[in-house]
XYZ file of C-alpha atoms in Angstrom:
728
model
C -16.649 39.836 -13.302
C -17.174 38.502 -16.922
C -20.270 36.083 -16.544
C -22.182 34.643 -18.915
C -25.318 32.626 -18.820
C -24.898 29.475 -21.123
C -22.319 29.871 -24.312
C -22.536 32.614 -27.228
C -23.428 31.267 -30.689
C -19.751 32.818 -31.703
C -18.087 30.804 -28.710
C -14.392 30.412 -29.849
C -12.409 28.341 -27.620
C -9.377 28.877 -29.502
C -9.321 32.277 -28.157
C -8.116 31.099 -24.583
C -5.002 29.837 -23.573
C -7.020 27.784 -20.760
C -10.341 26.335 -20.173
C -11.028 25.695 -16.575
C -14.066 23.356 -15.743
C -15.737 24.386 -12.559
C -15.778 27.637 -10.342
C -15.236 26.081 -6.954
C -12.059 26.736 -4.691
C -9.770 24.541 -7.257
C -11.080 26.059 -10.352
C -11.340 29.688 -9.239
C -8.221 29.887 -7.642
C -6.573 28.468 -10.828
C -8.011 30.718 -13.079
C -7.192 33.806 -10.858
C -3.366 32.918 -10.734
C -3.354 31.925 -14.271
C -4.462 34.653 -15.514
C -2.353 37.468 -13.154
C 1.000 35.124 -13.073
C 0.911 33.813 -16.613
C -1.129 36.177 -18.294
C -3.168 33.743 -19.751
C -6.530 33.844 -21.201
C -9.160 31.673 -18.642
C -12.370 30.344 -19.495
C -14.411 28.846 -16.583
C -17.166 26.555 -17.817
C -19.426 25.492 -14.762
C -22.706 23.210 -14.623
C -24.147 24.912 -12.434
C -25.658 28.508 -12.478
C -23.499 29.979 -9.932
C -19.620 30.112 -9.266
C -18.258 29.231 -5.532
C -19.194 25.505 -6.068
C -20.280 23.910 -2.558
C -19.330 26.974 -0.960
C -22.204 28.978 -2.645
C -24.472 31.302 -0.695
C -27.099 33.917 -1.486
C -29.241 36.435 0.696
C -33.036 35.129 1.190
C -35.971 37.643 1.576
C -35.038 38.543 4.924
C -31.512 39.326 4.286
C -30.143 36.306 5.816
C -27.332 34.938 4.123
C -28.196 30.949 3.427
C -25.374 28.637 2.576
C -27.269 26.509 -0.063
C -25.345 23.474 0.187
C -24.318 23.197 4.035
C -22.554 25.618 6.726
C -18.980 26.369 5.568
C -16.268 27.784 8.397
C -13.204 28.819 6.852
C -10.171 27.813 8.944
C -6.149 27.196 7.684
C -3.188 27.181 9.251
C -1.577 27.695 5.757
C -0.891 31.535 5.881
C -0.199 31.709 2.014
C -3.891 30.839 1.383
C -5.391 32.867 3.733
C -3.393 35.666 2.446
C -4.550 35.057 -1.176
C -8.201 34.824 -0.158
C -7.808 38.060 1.966
C -7.327 40.028 -1.295
C -10.717 39.296 -2.364
C -12.557 39.532 1.499
C -12.663 41.111 4.571
C -13.910 38.711 7.131
C -15.911 38.627 10.256
C -14.397 37.142 12.875
C -15.830 33.835 13.864
C -14.308 31.226 16.244
C -16.464 27.934 16.381
C -16.647 26.749 19.499
C -18.753 23.404 20.691
C -19.978 22.271 23.834
C -21.031 18.861 24.375
C -23.832 17.719 27.235
C -22.322 14.931 29.606
C -24.731 14.017 32.266
C -25.723 17.940 32.449
C -22.377 19.404 32.370
C -21.443 21.295 28.913
C -17.758 20.399 28.108
C -15.883 22.031 25.442
C -15.150 19.630 22.145
C -12.472 18.802 21.314
C -11.652 17.509 25.186
C -9.337 20.004 26.055
C -7.765 21.094 30.102
C -11.009 22.497 30.853
C -13.141 19.279 29.620
C -11.101 17.303 31.442
C -11.348 19.179 35.188
C -15.029 19.356 34.207
C -15.326 15.723 33.699
C -12.728 14.588 36.639
C -12.830 17.504 39.178
C -10.243 19.985 39.247
C -7.416 17.956 41.071
C -7.813 14.379 39.175
C -8.267 16.677 36.002
C -5.352 18.479 36.227
C -3.134 15.345 36.711
C -4.510 13.690 33.976
C -3.706 16.804 31.634
C -0.108 16.893 32.990
C 0.186 13.405 31.803
C -1.002 13.865 28.945
C 1.509 16.770 28.245
C 4.225 14.544 29.259
C 2.870 11.842 27.018
C 2.409 14.144 23.801
C 3.482 17.433 24.425
C 1.285 20.613 24.748
C -0.832 21.839 21.793
C -1.182 18.627 20.179
C -4.383 16.969 18.731
C -4.511 13.030 19.928
C -7.078 10.920 17.915
C -9.039 9.317 20.837
C -8.238 5.989 18.989
C -4.713 6.504 19.220
C -5.253 7.509 22.930
C -7.460 4.119 23.811
C -3.901 2.382 22.184
C -1.848 3.934 24.633
C -1.044 1.014 27.407
C -1.427 3.480 30.261
C -4.023 3.167 32.851
C -4.329 6.952 33.428
C -4.632 7.605 29.650
C -7.012 4.599 28.994
C -9.256 6.433 31.558
C -9.217 9.574 29.979
C -9.628 7.648 26.476
C -12.544 5.510 28.017
C -14.428 8.317 29.235
C -14.512 10.817 26.192
C -15.132 7.214 23.820
C -18.049 6.504 25.840
C -19.395 9.891 26.501
C -19.013 11.759 23.471
C -17.667 9.976 20.725
C -19.209 6.364 20.665
C -22.766 8.499 20.387
C -21.705 10.690 17.872
C -20.611 8.594 15.600
C -23.221 6.022 16.135
C -25.717 8.525 15.363
C -23.532 10.113 12.077
C -22.105 7.061 10.467
C -24.169 4.336 12.128
C -20.331 2.734 12.642
C -18.267 2.710 16.101
C -15.143 4.810 16.099
C -13.131 2.070 15.672
C -15.026 1.330 12.366
C -14.271 4.812 10.711
C -11.555 5.784 8.907
C -9.055 7.793 11.214
C -9.073 10.796 9.068
C -12.737 10.950 10.070
C -12.096 10.522 13.855
C -9.070 12.881 13.752
C -11.769 15.662 13.421
C -12.521 15.226 17.000
C -9.544 14.163 19.037
C -8.577 14.997 22.000
C -6.729 18.627 22.482
C -3.897 18.774 24.998
C -3.751 22.597 25.752
C -6.103 25.459 27.157
C -7.659 26.210 23.497
C -11.574 25.859 23.151
C -12.320 26.603 19.605
C -13.355 23.524 17.492
C -10.071 24.035 15.609
C -7.408 25.074 17.954
C -4.310 24.870 15.435
C -5.623 26.903 12.716
C -4.590 30.605 13.627
C -6.413 32.079 10.531
C -10.275 31.359 11.106
C -13.325 33.412 10.419
C -16.450 34.639 7.501
C -16.083 36.165 4.517
C -17.815 39.436 5.163
C -19.956 39.795 2.312
C -20.457 35.780 1.835
C -18.561 33.070 0.194
C -19.993 34.124 -3.342
C -18.894 37.611 -3.240
C -15.494 36.411 -2.309
C -15.556 33.799 -5.654
C -16.807 36.767 -7.904
C -13.930 39.209 -6.561
C -11.543 36.586 -7.475
C -12.788 35.912 -10.884
C -13.310 39.802 -11.883
C -9.983 39.915 -14.026
C -9.842 40.927 -17.521
C -8.595 37.511 -18.656
C -11.101 35.526 -17.056
C -14.712 34.491 -18.679
C -17.424 32.409 -17.035
C -19.698 30.689 -18.349
C -22.354 29.275 -15.906
C -25.206 26.784 -17.138
C -22.445 25.126 -19.159
C -21.835 21.308 -18.961
C -18.278 20.816 -20.102
C -19.567 17.171 -20.983
C -21.132 18.289 -23.741
C -18.208 20.287 -25.214
C -15.099 17.842 -24.555
C -14.145 14.713 -25.758
C -10.915 12.799 -26.190
C -9.387 10.932 -29.246
C -6.018 9.758 -29.414
C -4.567 11.809 -26.758
C -6.046 14.884 -27.963
C -8.725 17.138 -26.261
C -11.127 18.342 -28.537
C -13.590 21.216 -27.407
C -16.646 21.652 -29.671
C -15.469 18.670 -31.792
C -12.138 20.469 -32.270
C -8.633 19.990 -31.403
C -7.833 22.880 -28.220
C -4.279 23.463 -28.411
C -4.003 25.336 -24.818
C -4.694 23.209 -21.241
C -7.939 22.079 -19.923
C -8.041 21.487 -16.244
C -10.797 19.617 -14.959
C -12.100 19.724 -11.504
C -15.194 17.943 -11.602
C -15.787 13.931 -11.068
C -13.386 11.944 -13.769
C -15.880 9.202 -14.284
C -18.809 11.814 -15.133
C -16.429 13.700 -17.772
C -15.825 10.013 -19.729
C -19.654 9.134 -19.383
C -19.554 6.619 -16.588
C -21.418 6.402 -13.460
C -19.700 4.702 -11.031
C -22.521 5.439 -8.174
C -23.976 1.744 -9.194
C -22.542 -1.631 -10.115
C -21.518 -2.475 -13.663
C -24.474 -3.326 -15.840
C -22.293 -5.487 -18.222
C -18.942 -6.771 -18.865
C -17.213 -4.044 -19.973
C -18.586 -1.867 -17.350
C -17.364 -4.386 -14.952
C -13.353 -4.557 -16.217
C -13.828 -0.732 -16.024
C -15.005 -0.088 -12.683
C -12.333 -2.763 -11.553
C -9.480 -0.978 -12.823
C -11.166 2.415 -11.730
C -11.252 0.565 -8.496
C -7.684 -0.265 -8.740
C -6.480 2.571 -9.967
C -7.818 5.079 -7.208
C -6.084 2.640 -4.832
C -2.290 2.425 -6.031
C -2.555 6.313 -7.033
C -3.737 7.316 -3.629
C -0.952 5.681 -1.791
C 2.193 5.512 -4.388
C 2.999 2.349 -2.889
C 5.156 -0.927 -3.143
C 3.118 -4.097 -3.993
C -0.436 -2.821 -5.226
C -1.992 -6.360 -6.307
C -5.616 -6.518 -8.035
C -6.317 -10.109 -6.360
C -8.620 -12.513 -8.231
C -10.680 -11.330 -11.191
C -10.953 -13.901 -13.465
C -14.143 -16.028 -12.063
C -15.582 -12.549 -11.241
C -15.472 -11.376 -14.556
C -16.036 -14.524 -16.229
C -19.983 -14.059 -14.763
C -20.228 -10.985 -16.755
C -18.727 -12.296 -19.701
C -20.993 -15.884 -19.710
C -24.262 -13.527 -19.200
C -23.118 -10.843 -22.412
C -22.037 -13.990 -24.756
C -25.813 -15.878 -23.778
C -27.538 -12.122 -24.600
C -25.509 -11.602 -28.301
C -24.003 -8.479 -26.547
C -20.680 -9.630 -27.428
C -18.449 -11.952 -29.038
C -15.701 -14.158 -27.574
C -13.072 -12.233 -29.485
C -14.517 -8.769 -27.285
C -14.066 -10.938 -24.220
C -10.659 -11.210 -24.932
C -9.953 -7.746 -26.457
C -11.379 -6.614 -22.755
C -8.563 -8.518 -21.056
C -5.755 -7.907 -23.108
C -6.946 -3.986 -22.485
C -6.966 -4.147 -18.782
C -3.888 -6.032 -18.988
C -1.903 -3.473 -20.977
C -3.404 -0.865 -18.556
C -1.654 -2.693 -15.563
C 0.873 -2.242 -17.453
C 1.264 1.259 -18.103
C 0.722 1.720 -14.484
C 3.667 4.456 -13.265
C 4.624 6.100 -9.757
C 6.859 8.602 -8.818
C 9.346 7.650 -6.768
C 12.766 8.578 -5.022
C 16.102 7.491 -6.438
C 16.554 5.409 -3.161
C 13.543 3.256 -3.488
C 14.521 2.195 -6.966
C 18.118 1.518 -6.089
C 16.606 -0.908 -3.014
C 14.454 -2.749 -5.738
C 16.840 -2.101 -8.747
C 14.310 -0.882 -10.872
C 10.492 0.308 -10.417
C 8.280 -2.388 -10.368
C 4.927 -2.388 -8.399
C 3.932 -5.952 -8.766
C 0.364 -5.889 -9.829
C -0.226 -9.526 -8.865
C -3.167 -11.503 -10.629
C -3.782 -14.976 -8.875
C -5.841 -17.425 -10.570
C -7.022 -20.982 -10.699
C -6.791 -23.207 -7.699
C -9.883 -25.248 -6.202
C -12.798 -23.985 -4.060
C -13.495 -25.293 -0.629
C -16.083 -27.359 -2.326
C -13.969 -29.021 -4.443
C -14.801 -27.545 -7.865
C -11.862 -26.165 -9.697
C -12.235 -22.189 -10.284
C -10.456 -22.568 -13.362
C -12.662 -20.289 -16.188
C -13.003 -19.535 -19.663
C -11.129 -16.281 -18.428
C -8.415 -18.330 -16.755
C -7.481 -19.003 -20.279
C -8.026 -15.504 -21.591
C -5.341 -14.288 -19.221
C -2.831 -16.704 -20.729
C -3.973 -16.099 -24.701
C -3.300 -12.522 -23.478
C 0.203 -13.009 -22.754
C 0.407 -14.326 -26.568
C -1.526 -11.642 -27.819
C 0.598 -8.793 -26.239
C 3.659 -10.755 -25.663
C 5.482 -10.960 -22.294
C 5.996 -8.305 -19.757
C 6.579 -7.912 -15.703
C 3.254 -6.272 -14.766
C 0.777 -7.582 -14.048
C 2.523 -10.352 -12.115
C 0.538 -13.439 -12.983
C 0.333 -16.209 -10.327
C -1.419 -19.508 -10.914
C -2.423 -21.342 -7.765
C -1.104 -25.126 -8.932
C -2.609 -28.624 -8.148
C -1.632 -31.642 -9.527
C -5.380 -32.083 -9.800
C -6.388 -28.818 -11.852
C -8.028 -29.691 -15.512
C -5.320 -31.412 -17.322
C -5.736 -29.158 -20.622
C -5.568 -26.021 -18.417
C -2.276 -27.232 -17.058
C -1.089 -27.656 -20.411
C -1.687 -24.625 -21.338
C 0.200 -23.072 -18.618
C 3.121 -24.771 -19.054
C 3.184 -23.782 -22.956
C 2.709 -19.846 -22.032
C 5.563 -20.589 -19.029
C 7.841 -22.045 -21.847
C 6.820 -19.465 -24.604
C 6.948 -15.852 -22.386
C 8.576 -16.505 -18.872
C 5.437 -14.469 -17.252
C 3.703 -17.022 -15.055
C 4.842 -17.949 -11.182
C 2.944 -21.085 -9.168
C 1.926 -21.200 -5.959
C 0.444 -24.762 -4.190
C -3.000 -24.143 -4.162
C -3.437 -26.570 -1.358
C -1.317 -25.090 1.135
C -2.604 -21.891 0.702
C -6.606 -22.964 0.581
C -5.732 -24.702 3.920
C -4.768 -21.376 5.537
C -6.645 -18.717 3.625
C -9.487 -20.362 2.490
C -10.709 -20.315 -1.488
C -10.966 -16.714 -1.957
C -7.550 -16.056 -1.526
C -5.343 -14.289 -3.437
C -1.351 -12.978 -3.699
C -1.273 -9.489 -1.966
C 2.475 -8.732 -2.759
C 4.790 -10.846 -4.768
C 3.758 -14.164 -2.638
C 1.976 -13.252 0.212
C -1.388 -14.553 -0.015
C -4.478 -13.280 2.211
C -8.248 -13.449 2.096
C -9.439 -11.202 -0.221
C -11.307 -8.300 1.366
C -11.265 -9.582 4.869
C -7.552 -9.075 5.508
C -4.703 -6.646 4.783
C -0.618 -6.601 5.192
C 1.266 -3.830 6.914
C 4.224 -4.315 4.752
C 7.836 -4.498 5.704
C 11.302 -5.044 4.007
C 13.300 -7.980 4.691
C 15.966 -8.686 7.132
C 19.521 -9.373 5.696
C 20.154 -12.499 7.427
C 23.505 -13.053 6.062
C 24.853 -9.699 7.120
C 23.625 -10.453 10.448
C 25.935 -13.590 10.750
C 28.757 -11.639 9.447
C 27.787 -9.457 12.358
C 27.723 -11.888 14.973
C 31.186 -13.279 13.861
C 32.325 -9.700 14.129
C 30.701 -8.654 17.207
C 28.712 -5.933 15.666
C 31.523 -4.379 13.707
C 30.497 -4.347 10.307
C 32.347 -6.131 8.057
C 32.330 -3.689 4.815
C 33.616 -0.340 6.639
C 34.931 -1.672 9.553
C 32.927 0.509 11.904
C 31.071 -0.667 15.359
C 27.441 -0.614 14.623
C 26.369 -1.942 17.688
C 27.720 -2.921 20.979
C 27.598 -5.379 23.638
C 28.210 -8.346 21.548
C 31.594 -10.721 21.733
C 33.473 -11.404 18.258
C 34.859 -14.984 17.495
C 38.382 -15.007 19.108
C 41.805 -16.308 17.349
C 42.608 -17.833 14.141
C 41.581 -21.076 14.881
C 38.475 -22.795 12.496
C 35.288 -21.554 13.714
C 33.449 -23.713 15.619
C 29.974 -24.240 15.005
C 28.104 -24.279 18.253
C 29.843 -21.102 19.142
C 28.824 -19.364 15.924
C 25.457 -20.424 16.447
C 25.219 -19.252 19.768
C 26.580 -15.678 18.655
C 24.241 -15.368 15.655
C 21.219 -16.264 17.831
C 22.253 -13.225 20.143
C 23.149 -10.759 17.226
C 19.375 -12.036 15.713
C 17.558 -10.776 18.959
C 18.912 -7.315 18.388
C 18.605 -7.216 14.469
C 14.930 -8.397 14.844
C 13.884 -6.369 17.659
C 15.626 -3.084 16.030
C 13.236 -4.490 12.564
C 10.486 -5.227 14.204
C 10.232 -1.689 16.168
C 11.064 -0.050 13.074
C 8.210 -1.731 11.393
C 5.875 -0.305 14.275
C 7.005 2.909 14.241
C 6.726 3.146 10.296
C 2.948 1.760 10.105
C 2.060 4.214 12.874
C 2.975 7.025 10.952
C 1.952 5.874 7.762
C -1.506 5.275 9.569
C -1.441 8.641 10.940
C -0.085 10.530 7.891
C -0.946 8.658 4.878
C -3.705 6.620 5.733
C -4.798 4.049 2.823
C -8.573 5.165 2.659
C -9.403 4.529 -0.951
C -7.711 0.745 -0.124
C -9.227 0.525 3.224
C -12.894 1.302 1.489
C -12.518 -1.832 -0.531
C -12.883 -4.307 2.629
C -14.869 -5.479 5.220
C -15.181 -3.107 8.459
C -13.916 -5.731 10.392
C -10.376 -7.312 9.379
C -7.625 -9.428 10.324
C -3.998 -7.176 9.924
C -0.941 -9.218 9.500
C 2.799 -7.938 9.739
C 4.906 -9.075 6.602
C 8.218 -9.372 7.882
C 10.642 -10.996 5.486
C 14.047 -12.615 5.405
C 17.182 -12.327 2.762
C 20.383 -14.410 2.129
C 18.765 -17.642 3.367
C 20.893 -19.777 1.427
C 24.109 -18.412 2.172
C 23.719 -18.727 5.998
C 22.363 -21.981 5.650
C 25.277 -22.728 3.471
C 27.997 -21.196 5.740
C 26.740 -22.511 8.528
C 27.087 -25.774 7.168
C 30.388 -25.216 5.970
C 31.501 -24.370 9.349
C 29.679 -27.944 10.733
C 31.152 -30.069 8.080
C 34.512 -28.980 6.788
C 36.988 -26.465 8.117
C 36.140 -22.608 8.037
C 39.204 -20.592 8.984
C 39.209 -16.719 9.312
C 41.159 -14.047 7.740
C 41.642 -11.079 9.629
C 42.602 -7.286 8.570
C 45.237 -5.440 10.092
C 42.640 -4.058 12.647
C 41.567 -7.561 13.443
C 38.276 -7.329 11.476
C 37.500 -10.996 9.810
C 36.884 -9.902 6.433
C 37.188 -13.740 4.342
C 37.398 -17.480 5.098
C 39.436 -19.806 4.006
C 37.198 -23.212 4.003
C 39.005 -26.557 3.605
C 36.814 -29.909 2.847
C 33.466 -30.851 1.239
C 30.214 -29.570 3.083
C 26.723 -30.212 2.113
C 25.004 -27.136 0.391
C 20.810 -26.325 0.575
C 18.897 -27.060 -2.739
C 20.119 -30.349 -3.163
C 17.364 -32.263 -1.259
C 20.141 -33.165 1.526
C 18.365 -33.356 5.032
C 21.602 -32.043 6.582
C 21.886 -28.717 4.766
C 18.284 -28.180 4.242
C 17.471 -28.638 7.941
C 19.832 -25.740 8.684
C 18.129 -23.602 6.789
C 14.820 -24.663 8.151
C 16.031 -23.643 11.780
C 17.264 -20.275 10.218
C 13.963 -19.417 9.285
C 12.208 -20.649 12.301
C 14.354 -19.128 14.608
C 13.936 -16.018 13.175
C 10.455 -16.158 12.921
C 9.896 -17.178 16.556
C 11.957 -13.735 17.746
C 9.638 -12.061 15.188
C 6.168 -13.503 17.319
C 8.007 -12.449 20.150
C 7.293 -8.696 20.255
C 4.236 -7.180 20.045
C 3.041 -5.600 16.882
C 1.146 -2.446 15.655
C -2.628 -2.518 15.941
C -1.908 -6.279 17.158
C -1.212 -7.223 13.538
C -0.629 -11.267 13.094
C 3.215 -11.440 12.325
C 4.073 -13.365 9.157
C 7.283 -13.797 7.451
C 8.321 -14.050 3.616
C 11.491 -15.685 2.219
C 11.931 -13.547 -0.750
C 13.775 -10.965 -2.767
C 12.762 -10.502 -6.366
C 15.174 -7.666 -7.119
C 16.444 -6.389 -3.546
C 18.695 -9.266 -3.599
C 21.577 -7.513 -5.523
C 21.281 -4.550 -3.222
C 21.699 -6.598 -0.366
C 24.462 -8.571 -1.884
C 26.637 -4.965 -2.952
C 26.345 -3.906 0.643
C 27.395 -7.331 2.409
C 31.245 -8.889 2.978
C 32.318 -12.406 1.903
C 31.327 -15.905 3.440
C 32.472 -19.179 4.945
C 29.978 -20.446 1.819
C 32.414 -19.126 -0.338
C 30.239 -16.639 -1.543
C 31.928 -13.210 -2.333
C 32.060 -9.700 -1.254
C 29.588 -7.311 -2.858
C 28.266 -10.001 -5.379
C 24.047 -10.452 -5.417
C 22.506 -12.564 -3.085
C 20.457 -15.369 -4.894
C 16.844 -14.369 -4.529
C 14.344 -15.364 -2.658
C 14.736 -19.300 -1.441
C 16.867 -20.100 -3.691
C 19.757 -22.329 -3.390
C 23.193 -20.632 -3.622
C 24.433 -19.208 -7.029
C 25.797 -22.708 -8.694
C 25.246 -24.915 -5.313
C 22.354 -26.757 -6.765
C 24.153 -29.636 -8.530
C 20.791 -31.993 -8.220
C 18.422 -30.620 -10.911
C 15.532 -28.468 -10.511
C 13.047 -30.709 -8.458
C 15.933 -31.376 -6.104
C 15.623 -27.588 -5.292
C 12.075 -27.605 -4.807
C 12.334 -30.550 -2.432
C 14.639 -28.492 -0.466
C 12.588 -25.576 -0.236
C 9.743 -27.442 0.566
C 11.137 -28.803 3.799
C 10.946 -24.987 5.074
C 7.715 -24.863 7.475
C 5.132 -23.002 5.926
C 3.846 -22.149 9.656
C 7.444 -20.188 9.883
C 6.845 -18.320 6.493
C 2.960 -17.663 6.185
C 4.161 -14.818 4.101
C 5.599 -16.758 1.125
C 8.488 -18.825 -0.045
C 10.097 -17.446 -3.251
C 11.764 -20.352 -5.501
C 12.769 -18.931 -8.850
C 14.268 -21.587 -11.726
C 15.741 -20.990 -14.563
C 14.796 -23.943 -17.632
C 16.369 -23.601 -20.853
C 13.145 -25.113 -22.899
C 15.235 -27.514 -25.019
C 16.172 -29.091 -21.351
C 12.445 -30.374 -21.265
C 12.410 -32.285 -24.352
C 12.992 -32.102 -28.055
C 9.517 -31.042 -28.975
C 6.838 -28.533 -27.890
C 5.029 -31.477 -26.735
C 7.664 -33.617 -24.910
C 8.590 -30.061 -23.388
C 5.184 -29.008 -22.075
C 4.560 -32.525 -20.541
C 7.474 -32.669 -18.911
C 7.074 -29.202 -17.304
C 3.525 -30.081 -15.663
C 5.098 -33.327 -14.516
C 8.025 -31.322 -12.682
C 5.706 -28.787 -11.032
C 3.313 -31.616 -10.077
C 6.524 -33.064 -8.417
C 7.330 -30.200 -7.031
C 4.041 -29.496 -5.306
C 3.590 -33.295 -4.230
C 4.909 -32.665 -0.619
C 2.758 -31.832 1.891
C 4.964 -28.812 3.040
C 5.627 -27.280 -0.103
C 4.648 -23.611 -0.890
C 6.469 -22.667 -3.992
C 6.959 -19.397 -6.557
């Protein structure tokens, strides 16, 4: 192996194709593969004085092999990985087995077939084991917390025994927390094993210890003519970046750099401690956010309420003369730029659902504290100024918690920026604060929750419009003609539709739709926790949190107007040659939702209430509290594309109106009337938020800029006055 201590005076980075930082598993494997598969000349820089990383071992004076950084037991189910390492070492067979002393009896851990019979006796233990096999299958690892959640007395007995006698004491000793407070990925290491294998790693066929130790294995791996290893070299002293170029020893490096160490250290940061100044406060906040979103590749990844928090650092540094106001503004501009360029790798199907690639990094601001003081800070103004400095963009989604009592100057600035950029949404601060407290923020698009004390199990939306068409056609799809669901009676005859008959059928169909919907959400979030647990995000929460299940509906206005047409006008169904109702002939006038007409608005409110009641009746995964949104930001386009024509006049394949908006073209009484209609929806039925999107031509607000600003403030104040309003 070409091992060198320190760098020679004539070290020339350009003589290498690849520089690898770190000689642990990741760095060593990359180096070997690049050298032998690609013919790359590889330089390894290792800060420590040895290779093998944390797996490093050595023999002491007595010839005992010592693992310097803690014991390492090799085990893997990946045959390819095992065969690769086997090229560089023989193996000493080692099967790791653990026995727990439970009331004087030694039992295998993880708990298995043998453990059960020792704990409960031969006969009872066998019956319990067969119940586990029937429930989970043979040779399966079942996390203890998953077992505890099963509603079965026998399984609960096993779970409680194992929990009380093994895992409770183990986790309290190891972590100082109870098992339910521990990340499931940690608890998954100590499962119940449904099988007879008493090894600690029963699902890993390849187990053992390198015959000559880990260090020897790594040295052989790095023994290649194209690999040179330099130990005792801190890469941070050699590497720098500028304008997207990596410099090594002060010169641009034309090859590839593979960095396997802590990223914060590479750039001279120490994230292990609190921020010392405003710049670090902004950076630390962004790093935490970036780690969260990149570990999940999720949909709505909001950043919360930042202005008040960051303002403390800005004010301190301004008073100390460490920064200027221009510096503070630049930092806010910079973090907004970073939020704008966050990207994800997503499937084509995902992008189609959302008509693009949004990620909804909502920044919440303003409102009032529960003590009556305004939460508007200087940084609240800086955030708005950023939209002038940088120009408008979809991200971050800036949400202002509006109240008529906000400072007049701030309200006018918000209105001015809205007119200039169309980049602000507004939510009712009194409504949010009354339900969620003054430390609430928007978690998704319009979904409020307490910061750090609450999380949402996110769900898509029910197509409430298509459900109505299914109800009328007895479960047949109006687009394809296929029978999607059995057992529902369609509307009979060619006469006008009867409101009571249609509503009764709609309620029955909603039972099936909502039941199927919630079951899917429960399965999705169970699997998500099991296979893609949000470890980084949960690390930013309190241990004891409130979970909500964010349900939602789409097509509200179309359903409301269609039912209104059936009730107040004459609606005759139009059938195709198979008897499928594919269109409607509507004669006469009918009230429409969005014009402050109680007749139509009450129908809309009833729809929201009915669906929410049906959702509440179904148990939720992890006892989450069901909530509902009336929201579509872009998916209304996709829903409309796949939905037929309606009694309201809405045509097949055309986009739904977004969120709780009136149907396109149906609101004839102005913006304030539509706000008042939406305000009649009961917030208790839509705790996940209600969205109203309005388009205003600035010239329609007044002839001068001052008139426009003043009138927009008046419209917002007027729309948020009703007690039950919750608009965005």
